[in-house]
mmCIF file of C-alpha atoms and ligand atoms in Angstrom:
data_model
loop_
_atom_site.group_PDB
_atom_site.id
_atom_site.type_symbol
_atom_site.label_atom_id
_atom_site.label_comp_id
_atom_site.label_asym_id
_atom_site.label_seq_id
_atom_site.Cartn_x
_atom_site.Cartn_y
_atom_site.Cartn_z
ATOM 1 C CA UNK I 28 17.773 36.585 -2.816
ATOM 2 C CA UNK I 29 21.088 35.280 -3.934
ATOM 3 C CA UNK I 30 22.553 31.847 -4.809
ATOM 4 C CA UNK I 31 26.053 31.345 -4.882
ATOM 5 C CA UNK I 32 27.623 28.239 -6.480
ATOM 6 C CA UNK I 33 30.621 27.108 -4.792
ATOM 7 C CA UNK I 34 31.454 23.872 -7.241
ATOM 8 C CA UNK I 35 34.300 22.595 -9.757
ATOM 9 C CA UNK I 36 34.275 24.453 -13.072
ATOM 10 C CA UNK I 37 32.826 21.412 -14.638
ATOM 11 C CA UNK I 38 29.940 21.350 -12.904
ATOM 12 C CA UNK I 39 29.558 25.080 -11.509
ATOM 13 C CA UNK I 40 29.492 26.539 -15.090
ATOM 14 C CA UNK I 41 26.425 24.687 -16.565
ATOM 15 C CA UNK I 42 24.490 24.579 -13.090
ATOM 16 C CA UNK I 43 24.718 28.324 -12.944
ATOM 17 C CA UNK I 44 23.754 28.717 -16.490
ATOM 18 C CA UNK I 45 20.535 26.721 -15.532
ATOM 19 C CA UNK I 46 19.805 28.658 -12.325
ATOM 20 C CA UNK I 47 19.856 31.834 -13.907
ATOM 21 C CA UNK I 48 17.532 30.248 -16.307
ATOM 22 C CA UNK I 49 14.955 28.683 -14.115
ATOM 23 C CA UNK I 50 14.952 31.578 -11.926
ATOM 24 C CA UNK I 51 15.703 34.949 -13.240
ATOM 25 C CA UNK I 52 14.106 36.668 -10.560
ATOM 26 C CA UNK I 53 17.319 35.112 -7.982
ATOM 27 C CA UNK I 54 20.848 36.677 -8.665
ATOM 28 C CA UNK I 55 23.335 33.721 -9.227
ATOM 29 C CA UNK I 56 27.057 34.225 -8.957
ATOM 30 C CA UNK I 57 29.626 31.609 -9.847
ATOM 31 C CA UNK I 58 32.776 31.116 -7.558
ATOM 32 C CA UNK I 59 33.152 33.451 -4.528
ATOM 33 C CA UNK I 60 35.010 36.364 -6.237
ATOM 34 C CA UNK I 61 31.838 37.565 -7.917
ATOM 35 C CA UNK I 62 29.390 37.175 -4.687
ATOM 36 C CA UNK I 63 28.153 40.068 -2.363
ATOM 37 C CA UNK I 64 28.510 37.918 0.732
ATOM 38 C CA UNK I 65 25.458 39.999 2.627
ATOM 39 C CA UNK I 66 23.489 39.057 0.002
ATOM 40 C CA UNK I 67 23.951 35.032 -0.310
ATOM 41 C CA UNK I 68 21.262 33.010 0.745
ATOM 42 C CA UNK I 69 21.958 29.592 -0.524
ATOM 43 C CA UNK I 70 25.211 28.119 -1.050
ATOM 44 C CA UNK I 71 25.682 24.923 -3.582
ATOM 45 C CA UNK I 72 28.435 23.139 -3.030
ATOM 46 C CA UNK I 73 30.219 19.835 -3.052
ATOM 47 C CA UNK I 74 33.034 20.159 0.161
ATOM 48 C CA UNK I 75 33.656 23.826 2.082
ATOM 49 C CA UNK I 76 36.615 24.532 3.763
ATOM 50 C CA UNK I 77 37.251 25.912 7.099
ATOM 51 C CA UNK I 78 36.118 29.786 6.528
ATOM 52 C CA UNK I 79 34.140 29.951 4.002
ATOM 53 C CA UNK I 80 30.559 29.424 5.454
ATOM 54 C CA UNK I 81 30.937 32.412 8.133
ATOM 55 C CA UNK I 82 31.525 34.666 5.782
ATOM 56 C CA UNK I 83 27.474 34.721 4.545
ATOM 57 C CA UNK I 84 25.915 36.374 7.681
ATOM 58 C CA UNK I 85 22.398 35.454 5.897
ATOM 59 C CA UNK I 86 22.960 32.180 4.698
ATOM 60 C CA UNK I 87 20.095 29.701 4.820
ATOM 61 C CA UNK I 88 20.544 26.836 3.104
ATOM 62 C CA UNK I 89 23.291 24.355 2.134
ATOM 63 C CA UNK I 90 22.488 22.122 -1.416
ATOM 64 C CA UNK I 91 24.753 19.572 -2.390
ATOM 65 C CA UNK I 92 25.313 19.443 -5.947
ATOM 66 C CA UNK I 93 25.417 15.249 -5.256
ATOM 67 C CA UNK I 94 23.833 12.709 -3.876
ATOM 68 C CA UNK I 95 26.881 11.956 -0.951
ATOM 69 C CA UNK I 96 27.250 14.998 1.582
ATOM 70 C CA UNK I 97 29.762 13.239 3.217
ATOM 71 C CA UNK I 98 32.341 16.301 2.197
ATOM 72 C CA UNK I 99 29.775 19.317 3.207
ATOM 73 C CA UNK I 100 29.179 17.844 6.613
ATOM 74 C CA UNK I 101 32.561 17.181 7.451
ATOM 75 C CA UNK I 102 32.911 21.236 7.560
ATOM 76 C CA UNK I 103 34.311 22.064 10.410
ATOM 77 C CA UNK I 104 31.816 25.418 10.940
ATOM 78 C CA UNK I 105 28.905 23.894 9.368
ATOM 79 C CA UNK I 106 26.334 25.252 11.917
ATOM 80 C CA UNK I 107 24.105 22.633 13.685
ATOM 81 C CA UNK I 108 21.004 23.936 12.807
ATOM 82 C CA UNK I 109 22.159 24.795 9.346
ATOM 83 C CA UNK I 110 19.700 22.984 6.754
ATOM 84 C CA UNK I 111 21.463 20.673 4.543
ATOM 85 C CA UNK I 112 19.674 19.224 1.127
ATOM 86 C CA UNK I 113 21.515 16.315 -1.555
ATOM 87 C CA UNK I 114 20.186 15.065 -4.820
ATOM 88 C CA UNK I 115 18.111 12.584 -4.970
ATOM 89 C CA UNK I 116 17.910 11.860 -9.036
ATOM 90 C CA UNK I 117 16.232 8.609 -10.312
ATOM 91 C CA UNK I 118 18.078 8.989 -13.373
ATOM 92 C CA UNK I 119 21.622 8.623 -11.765
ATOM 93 C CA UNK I 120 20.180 5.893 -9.605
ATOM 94 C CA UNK I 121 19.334 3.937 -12.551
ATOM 95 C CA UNK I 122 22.914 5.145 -14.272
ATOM 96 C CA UNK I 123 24.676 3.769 -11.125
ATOM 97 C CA UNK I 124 23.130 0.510 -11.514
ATOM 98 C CA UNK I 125 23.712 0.252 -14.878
ATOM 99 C CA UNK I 126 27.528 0.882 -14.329
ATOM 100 C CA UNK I 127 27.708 -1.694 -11.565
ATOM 101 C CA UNK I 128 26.148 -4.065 -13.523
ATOM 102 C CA UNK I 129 28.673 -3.818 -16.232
ATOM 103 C CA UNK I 130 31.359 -4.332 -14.170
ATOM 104 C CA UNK I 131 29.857 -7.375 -12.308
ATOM 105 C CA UNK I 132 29.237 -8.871 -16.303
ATOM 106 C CA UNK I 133 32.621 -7.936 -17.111
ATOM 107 C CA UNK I 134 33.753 -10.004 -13.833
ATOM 108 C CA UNK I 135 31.225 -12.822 -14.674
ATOM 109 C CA UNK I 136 32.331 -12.957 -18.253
ATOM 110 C CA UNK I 137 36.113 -12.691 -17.848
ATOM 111 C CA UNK I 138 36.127 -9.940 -20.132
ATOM 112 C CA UNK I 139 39.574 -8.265 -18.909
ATOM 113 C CA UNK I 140 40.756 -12.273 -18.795
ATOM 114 C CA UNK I 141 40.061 -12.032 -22.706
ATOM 115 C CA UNK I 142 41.801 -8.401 -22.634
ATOM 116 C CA UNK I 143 44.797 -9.742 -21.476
ATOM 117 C CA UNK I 144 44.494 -12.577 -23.804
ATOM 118 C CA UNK I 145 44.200 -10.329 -26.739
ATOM 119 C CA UNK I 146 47.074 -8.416 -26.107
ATOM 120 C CA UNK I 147 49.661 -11.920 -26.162
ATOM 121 C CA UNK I 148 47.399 -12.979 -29.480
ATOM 122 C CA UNK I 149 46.035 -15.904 -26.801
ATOM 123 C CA UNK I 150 42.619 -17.297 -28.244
ATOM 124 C CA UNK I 151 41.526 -19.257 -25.328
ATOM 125 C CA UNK I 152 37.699 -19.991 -24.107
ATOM 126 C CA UNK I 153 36.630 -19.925 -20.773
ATOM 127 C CA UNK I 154 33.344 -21.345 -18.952
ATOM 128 C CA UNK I 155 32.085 -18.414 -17.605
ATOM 129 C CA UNK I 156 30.051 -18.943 -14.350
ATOM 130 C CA UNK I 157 26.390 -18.994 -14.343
ATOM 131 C CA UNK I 158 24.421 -15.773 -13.120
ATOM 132 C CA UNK I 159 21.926 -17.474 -10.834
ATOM 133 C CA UNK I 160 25.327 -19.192 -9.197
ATOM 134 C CA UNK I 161 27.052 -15.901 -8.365
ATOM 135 C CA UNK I 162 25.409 -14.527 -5.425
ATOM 136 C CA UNK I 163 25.506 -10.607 -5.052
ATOM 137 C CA UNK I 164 25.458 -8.388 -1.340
ATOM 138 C CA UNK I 165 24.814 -4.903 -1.714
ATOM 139 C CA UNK I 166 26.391 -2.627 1.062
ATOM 140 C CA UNK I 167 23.407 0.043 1.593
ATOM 141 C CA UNK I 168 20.222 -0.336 0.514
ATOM 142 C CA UNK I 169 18.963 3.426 0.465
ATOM 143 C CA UNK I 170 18.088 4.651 -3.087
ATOM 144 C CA UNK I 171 20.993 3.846 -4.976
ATOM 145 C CA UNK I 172 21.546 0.458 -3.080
ATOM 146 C CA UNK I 173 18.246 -0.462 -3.511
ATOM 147 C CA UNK I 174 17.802 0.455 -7.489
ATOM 148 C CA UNK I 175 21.524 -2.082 -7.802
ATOM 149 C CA UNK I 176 19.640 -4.920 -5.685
ATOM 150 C CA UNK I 177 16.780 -4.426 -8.244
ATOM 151 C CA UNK I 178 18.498 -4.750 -11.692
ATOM 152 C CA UNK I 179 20.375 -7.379 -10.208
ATOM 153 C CA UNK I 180 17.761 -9.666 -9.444
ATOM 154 C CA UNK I 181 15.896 -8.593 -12.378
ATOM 155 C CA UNK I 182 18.228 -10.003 -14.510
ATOM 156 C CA UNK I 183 18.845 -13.592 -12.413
ATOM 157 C CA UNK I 184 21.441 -12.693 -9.659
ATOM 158 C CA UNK I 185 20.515 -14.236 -6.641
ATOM 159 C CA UNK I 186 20.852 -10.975 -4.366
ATOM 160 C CA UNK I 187 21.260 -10.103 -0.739
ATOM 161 C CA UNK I 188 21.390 -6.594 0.582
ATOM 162 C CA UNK I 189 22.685 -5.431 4.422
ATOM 163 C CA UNK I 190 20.993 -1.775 5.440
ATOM 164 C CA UNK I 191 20.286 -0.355 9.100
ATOM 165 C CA UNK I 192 16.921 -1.602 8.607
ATOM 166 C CA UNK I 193 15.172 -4.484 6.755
ATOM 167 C CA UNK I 194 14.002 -3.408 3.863
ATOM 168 C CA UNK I 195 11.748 -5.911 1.960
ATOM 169 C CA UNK I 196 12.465 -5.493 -1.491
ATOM 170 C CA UNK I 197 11.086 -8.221 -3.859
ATOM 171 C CA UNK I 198 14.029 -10.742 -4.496
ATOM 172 C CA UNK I 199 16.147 -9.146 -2.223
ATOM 173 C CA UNK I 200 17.407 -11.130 0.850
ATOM 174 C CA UNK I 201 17.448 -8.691 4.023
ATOM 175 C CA UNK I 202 20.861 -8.718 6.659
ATOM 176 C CA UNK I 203 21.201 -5.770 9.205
ATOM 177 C CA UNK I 204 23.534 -5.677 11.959
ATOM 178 C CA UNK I 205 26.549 -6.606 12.825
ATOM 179 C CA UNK I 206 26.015 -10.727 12.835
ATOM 180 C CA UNK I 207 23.982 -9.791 9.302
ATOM 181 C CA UNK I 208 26.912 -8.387 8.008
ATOM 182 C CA UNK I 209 29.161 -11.402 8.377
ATOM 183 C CA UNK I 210 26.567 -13.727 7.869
ATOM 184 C CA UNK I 211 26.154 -11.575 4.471
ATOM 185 C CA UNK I 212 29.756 -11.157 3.501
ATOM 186 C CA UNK I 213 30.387 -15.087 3.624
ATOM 187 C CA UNK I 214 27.644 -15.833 1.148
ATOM 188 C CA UNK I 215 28.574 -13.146 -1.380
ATOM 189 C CA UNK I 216 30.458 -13.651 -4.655
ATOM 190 C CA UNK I 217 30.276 -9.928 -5.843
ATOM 191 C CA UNK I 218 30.203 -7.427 -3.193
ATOM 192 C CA UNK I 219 28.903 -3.830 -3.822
ATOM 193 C CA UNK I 220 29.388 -0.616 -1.979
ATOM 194 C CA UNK I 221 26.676 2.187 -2.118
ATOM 195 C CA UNK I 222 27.084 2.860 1.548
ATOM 196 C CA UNK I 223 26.856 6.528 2.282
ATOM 197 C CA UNK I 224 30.172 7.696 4.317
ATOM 198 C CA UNK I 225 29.553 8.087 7.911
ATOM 199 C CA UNK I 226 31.917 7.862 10.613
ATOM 200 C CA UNK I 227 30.425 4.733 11.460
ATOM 201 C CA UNK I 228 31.084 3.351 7.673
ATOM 202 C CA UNK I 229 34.696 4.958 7.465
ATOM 203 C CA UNK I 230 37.077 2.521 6.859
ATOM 204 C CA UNK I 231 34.853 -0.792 7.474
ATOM 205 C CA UNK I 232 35.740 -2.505 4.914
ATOM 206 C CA UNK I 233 39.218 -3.856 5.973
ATOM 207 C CA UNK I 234 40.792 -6.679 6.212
ATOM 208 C CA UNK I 235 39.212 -8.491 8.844
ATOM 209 C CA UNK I 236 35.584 -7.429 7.013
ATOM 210 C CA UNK I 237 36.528 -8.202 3.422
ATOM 211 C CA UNK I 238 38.318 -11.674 4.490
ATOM 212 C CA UNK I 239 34.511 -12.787 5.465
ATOM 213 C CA UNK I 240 34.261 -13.164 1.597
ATOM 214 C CA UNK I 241 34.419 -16.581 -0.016
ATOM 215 C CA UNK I 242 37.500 -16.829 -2.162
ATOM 216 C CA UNK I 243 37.643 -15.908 -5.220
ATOM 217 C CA UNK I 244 34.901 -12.658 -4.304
ATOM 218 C CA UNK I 245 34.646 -10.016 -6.472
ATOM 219 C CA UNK I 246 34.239 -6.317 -4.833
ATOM 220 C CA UNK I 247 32.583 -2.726 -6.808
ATOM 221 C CA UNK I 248 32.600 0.197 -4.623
ATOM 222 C CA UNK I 249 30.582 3.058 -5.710
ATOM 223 C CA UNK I 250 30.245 4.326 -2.044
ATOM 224 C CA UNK I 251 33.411 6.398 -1.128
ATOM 225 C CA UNK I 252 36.793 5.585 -1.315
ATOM 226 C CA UNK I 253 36.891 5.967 2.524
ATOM 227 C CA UNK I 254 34.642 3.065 3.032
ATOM 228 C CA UNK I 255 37.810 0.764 1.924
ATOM 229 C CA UNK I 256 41.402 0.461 3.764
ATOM 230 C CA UNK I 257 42.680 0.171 0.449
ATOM 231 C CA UNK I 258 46.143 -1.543 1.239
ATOM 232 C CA UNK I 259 44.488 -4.615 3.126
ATOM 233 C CA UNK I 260 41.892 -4.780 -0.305
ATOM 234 C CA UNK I 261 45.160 -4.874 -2.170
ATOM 235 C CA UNK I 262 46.600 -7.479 0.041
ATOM 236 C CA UNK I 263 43.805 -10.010 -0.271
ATOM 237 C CA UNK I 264 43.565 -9.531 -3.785
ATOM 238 C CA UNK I 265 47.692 -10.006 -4.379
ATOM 239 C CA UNK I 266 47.268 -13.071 -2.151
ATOM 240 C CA UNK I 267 44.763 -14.275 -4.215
ATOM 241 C CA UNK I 268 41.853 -14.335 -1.642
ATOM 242 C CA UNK I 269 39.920 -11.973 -3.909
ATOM 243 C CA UNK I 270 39.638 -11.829 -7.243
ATOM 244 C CA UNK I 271 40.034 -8.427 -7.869
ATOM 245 C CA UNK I 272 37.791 -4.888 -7.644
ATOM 246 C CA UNK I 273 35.746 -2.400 -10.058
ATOM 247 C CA UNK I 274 36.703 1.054 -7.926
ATOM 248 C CA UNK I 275 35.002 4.576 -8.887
ATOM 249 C CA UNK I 276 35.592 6.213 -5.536
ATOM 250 C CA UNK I 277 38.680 6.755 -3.961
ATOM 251 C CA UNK I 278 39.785 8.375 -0.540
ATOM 252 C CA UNK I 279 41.899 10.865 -2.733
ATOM 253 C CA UNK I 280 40.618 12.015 -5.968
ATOM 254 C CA UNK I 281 42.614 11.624 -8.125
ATOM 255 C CA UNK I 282 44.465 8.921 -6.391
ATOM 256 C CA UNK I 283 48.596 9.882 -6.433
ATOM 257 C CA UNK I 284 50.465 9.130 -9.029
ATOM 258 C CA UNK I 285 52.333 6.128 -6.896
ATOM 259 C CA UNK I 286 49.494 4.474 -6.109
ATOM 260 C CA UNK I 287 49.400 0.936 -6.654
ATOM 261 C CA UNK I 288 45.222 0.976 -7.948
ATOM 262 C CA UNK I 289 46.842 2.797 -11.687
ATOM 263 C CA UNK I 290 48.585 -0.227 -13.052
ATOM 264 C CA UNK I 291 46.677 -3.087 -10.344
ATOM 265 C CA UNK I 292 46.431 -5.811 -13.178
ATOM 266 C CA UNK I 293 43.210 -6.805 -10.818
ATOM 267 C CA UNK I 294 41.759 -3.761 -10.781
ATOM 268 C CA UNK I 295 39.492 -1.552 -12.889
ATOM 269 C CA UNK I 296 39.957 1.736 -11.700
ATOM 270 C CA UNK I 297 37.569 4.561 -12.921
ATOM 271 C CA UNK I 298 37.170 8.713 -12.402
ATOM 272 C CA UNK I 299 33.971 8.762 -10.564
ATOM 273 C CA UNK I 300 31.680 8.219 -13.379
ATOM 274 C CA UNK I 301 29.360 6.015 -12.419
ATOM 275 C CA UNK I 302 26.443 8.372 -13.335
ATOM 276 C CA UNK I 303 26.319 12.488 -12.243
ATOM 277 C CA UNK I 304 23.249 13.520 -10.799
ATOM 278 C CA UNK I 305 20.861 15.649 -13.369
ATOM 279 C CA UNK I 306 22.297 19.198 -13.766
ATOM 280 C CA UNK I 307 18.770 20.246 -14.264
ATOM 281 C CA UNK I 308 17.515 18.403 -11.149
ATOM 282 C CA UNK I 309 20.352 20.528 -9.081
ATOM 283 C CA UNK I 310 18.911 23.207 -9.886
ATOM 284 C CA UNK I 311 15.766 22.945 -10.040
ATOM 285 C CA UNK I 312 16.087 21.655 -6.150
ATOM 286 C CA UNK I 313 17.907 24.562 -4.680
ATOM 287 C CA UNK I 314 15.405 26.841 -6.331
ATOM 288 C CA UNK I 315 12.917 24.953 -5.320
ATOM 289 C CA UNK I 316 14.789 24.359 -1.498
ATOM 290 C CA UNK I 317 15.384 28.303 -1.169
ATOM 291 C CA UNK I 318 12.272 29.538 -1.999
ATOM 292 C CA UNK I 319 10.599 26.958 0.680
ATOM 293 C CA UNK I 320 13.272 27.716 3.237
ATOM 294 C CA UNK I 321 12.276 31.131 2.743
ATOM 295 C CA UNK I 322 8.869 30.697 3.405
ATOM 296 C CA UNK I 323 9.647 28.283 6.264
ATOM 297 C CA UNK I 324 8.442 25.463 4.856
ATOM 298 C CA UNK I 325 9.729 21.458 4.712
ATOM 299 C CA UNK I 326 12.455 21.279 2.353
ATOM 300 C CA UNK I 327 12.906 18.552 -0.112
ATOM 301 C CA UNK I 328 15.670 15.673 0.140
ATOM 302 C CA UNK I 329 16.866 17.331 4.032
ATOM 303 C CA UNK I 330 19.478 15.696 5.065
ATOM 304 C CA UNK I 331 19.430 13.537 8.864
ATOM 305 C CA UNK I 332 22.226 15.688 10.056
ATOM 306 C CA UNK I 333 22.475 12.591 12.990
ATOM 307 C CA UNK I 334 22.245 10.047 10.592
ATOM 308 C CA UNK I 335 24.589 11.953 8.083
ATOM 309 C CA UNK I 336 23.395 10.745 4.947
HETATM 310 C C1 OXD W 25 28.179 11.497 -5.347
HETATM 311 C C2 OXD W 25 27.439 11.838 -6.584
HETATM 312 O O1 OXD W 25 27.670 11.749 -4.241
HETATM 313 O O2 OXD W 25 28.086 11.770 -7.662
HETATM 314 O O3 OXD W 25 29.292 10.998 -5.454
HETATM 315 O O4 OXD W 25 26.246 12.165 -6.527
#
C-alpha cells in the first residue's frame, strides 16, 4: 500500500512527514522520482497533468490536498469512475471568514483611504458607513460560503447569500437561480466569491453580472480567479462603478508581472492566503480515504464528479 504525494514543495514536504507518521505501516514517497509506480495506490495532489495518472496501473484514489478540485478534475485522463476526495477543514472555513471579514472592515473603514493619506502626511477623518447599512451577498453558500454568511451576520451585516439551493441559514437571506442572482447582485454593497469553479461558474462574473451591483459595490473573491473576467472588473472599477476589490485567487498564479491587479491603487491583491486547509487533516483523510477505499467502503468528503465540487 503506497501513497504518493504529488504537491508543491511547500506543502508536499510537511504532509509527507505527517503521513509517514500517522501511518507507518503505508510507504509514502514524495514527488514522482522516488515512487514504484506498480505500487501507488493513492495519489495526493493539487492539479495533474496530461500523463501522469496512467502511469499507476493500481491507483485507487485521488485526495486533494484543498478544499477546490477544480485543477484535479480538469485532468484530461482523470478516469470517470476514478474516486475523487477534497478537504473539508472547519478550521480553514473559519480562517476564510476571518480573512474576508477583514477585508470587508478594511473597505467599511476606509483603511487603505487612510493608507494613502498617511503616505502625503494627509490627516483627514472620514464617516465611515454603518455595518447594518452595508448589505453583503455571498456567491456560494456550501461550507465556506456558509461559515462567511455566518460571521457576517453575527457581527451586524445585513446578509444575503445565492446557492443552487435555498439554504436557510439563520440571518441569511436565500436567492437561487438565475432571476435570484440579479435580484441579489442589485441589493449588495460587498460582494463575496466562495463559489467552487465549475464550468458553469467559469467566467460569470463579467461585466454584464458585476454591473448588477449598486455603485459604489465592493467585491472579495476567495473562489477562483476564473470565476472573474478580470479586465471588465478592472473596467468598472477605473470607471468608477465599483469601488474597488480584495482578490486572493487569480486565473494565473502568480499573476504576470504586467498585470494591471500589482500596482491597481483599488485593489488589494493577496497570494492565496486566505487560510490553508490543516496539514494534519490532509493526512489524516487520505489515510483514512485509502484504507476505506480499500476495504470498499464510503469514503469521506467524495467529490460529485457531476456536480464538480
Ligand atoms: C483551495 C484551498 O481550494 O486552499 O484553494 O483549499
Amino acid at each position: 500500500m503506497a501513497i504518493l504525494v504529488h504537491l508543491p514543495s511547500f506543502m508536499a514536504v510537511p504532509i509527507t512527514a505527517l503521513l509517514r507518521e500517522q501511518a507507518p505501516d503505508i510507504t509514502v514517497w514524495n514527488g514522482r522520482e522516488a515512487a514504484v509506480p506498480e505500487e501507488v495506490e493513492a495519489i495526493i495532489a493539487w492539479g495533474l497533468k496530461p500523463g501522469v495518472l496512467p502511469a499507476y496501473p493500481k491507483l485507487r484514489l485521488v485526495c486533494a490536498a484543498t478544499a477546490g478540485v477544480d485543477k484535479l478534475l480538469a485532468a484530461p485522463d482523470l478516469p470517470q469512475d476514478m474516486p475523487v476526495t477534497r478537504i473539508v477543514d472547519p478550521g480553514q472555513q473559519t480562517g476564510i471568514a476571518h480573512f474576508v471579514l477583514a477585508m470587508a472592515l478594511r473597505h467599511t473603514r476606509e483603511l487603505g483611504v487612510y493608507a494613502e493619506q498617511r503616505h502625503r502626511g494627509e490627516w483627514k477623518r472620514h464617516r465611515g458607513r454603518a455595518l447594518s447599512r452595508c448589505r453583503v451577498g455571498v456567491l456560494g453558500l456550501g461550507e465556506i460560503g456558509s461559515e462567511v454568511a455566518r460571521m457576517f451576520a453575527a457581527i451586524g451585516f445585513p446578509v444575503a447569500g445565492w446557492s443552487r439551493s435555498p439554504k436557510h441559514l439563520p440571518g441569511v437571506a436565500d436567492f437561487t437561480g438565475d432571476d435570484g442572482l440579479d435580484a441579489m447582485l442589485a441589493q449588495t454593497d460587498i460582494l463575496v466569491c466562495t463559489l467552487p469553479l465549475t464550468p458553469q461558474t467559469n467566467g460569470m462574473l463579467d461585466r454584464k453580472t458585476l454591473a448588477r451591483l449598486p455603485q459604489g459595490a465592493y467585491f472579495i473573491n476567495v473562489g477562483r480567479g476564473e470565476h472573474v473576467v478580470e479586465a471588465d472588473l478592472l473596467a468598472l472599477i477605473d470607471e468608477g462603478h465599483l469601488a474597488g476589490a480584495a482578490l486572493d485567487v487569480f486565473a494565473k498564479e502568480p499573476p504576470a508581472a504586467d498585470d494591471p491587479i500589482w500596482t491597481h491603487p483599488r485593489i488589494e491583491a493577496t497570494p492565496h492566503i486566505a487560510a490553508d486547509p490543516s496539514y494534519e487533516l490532509v493526512a489524516q483523510q487520505c489515510i483514512e480515504n485509502l484504507r476505506r477505499a480499500r476495504d470498499g467502503r464510503p469514503l469521506l468528503n467524495q467529490v460529485d464528479r457531476h456536480a464538480g465540487y
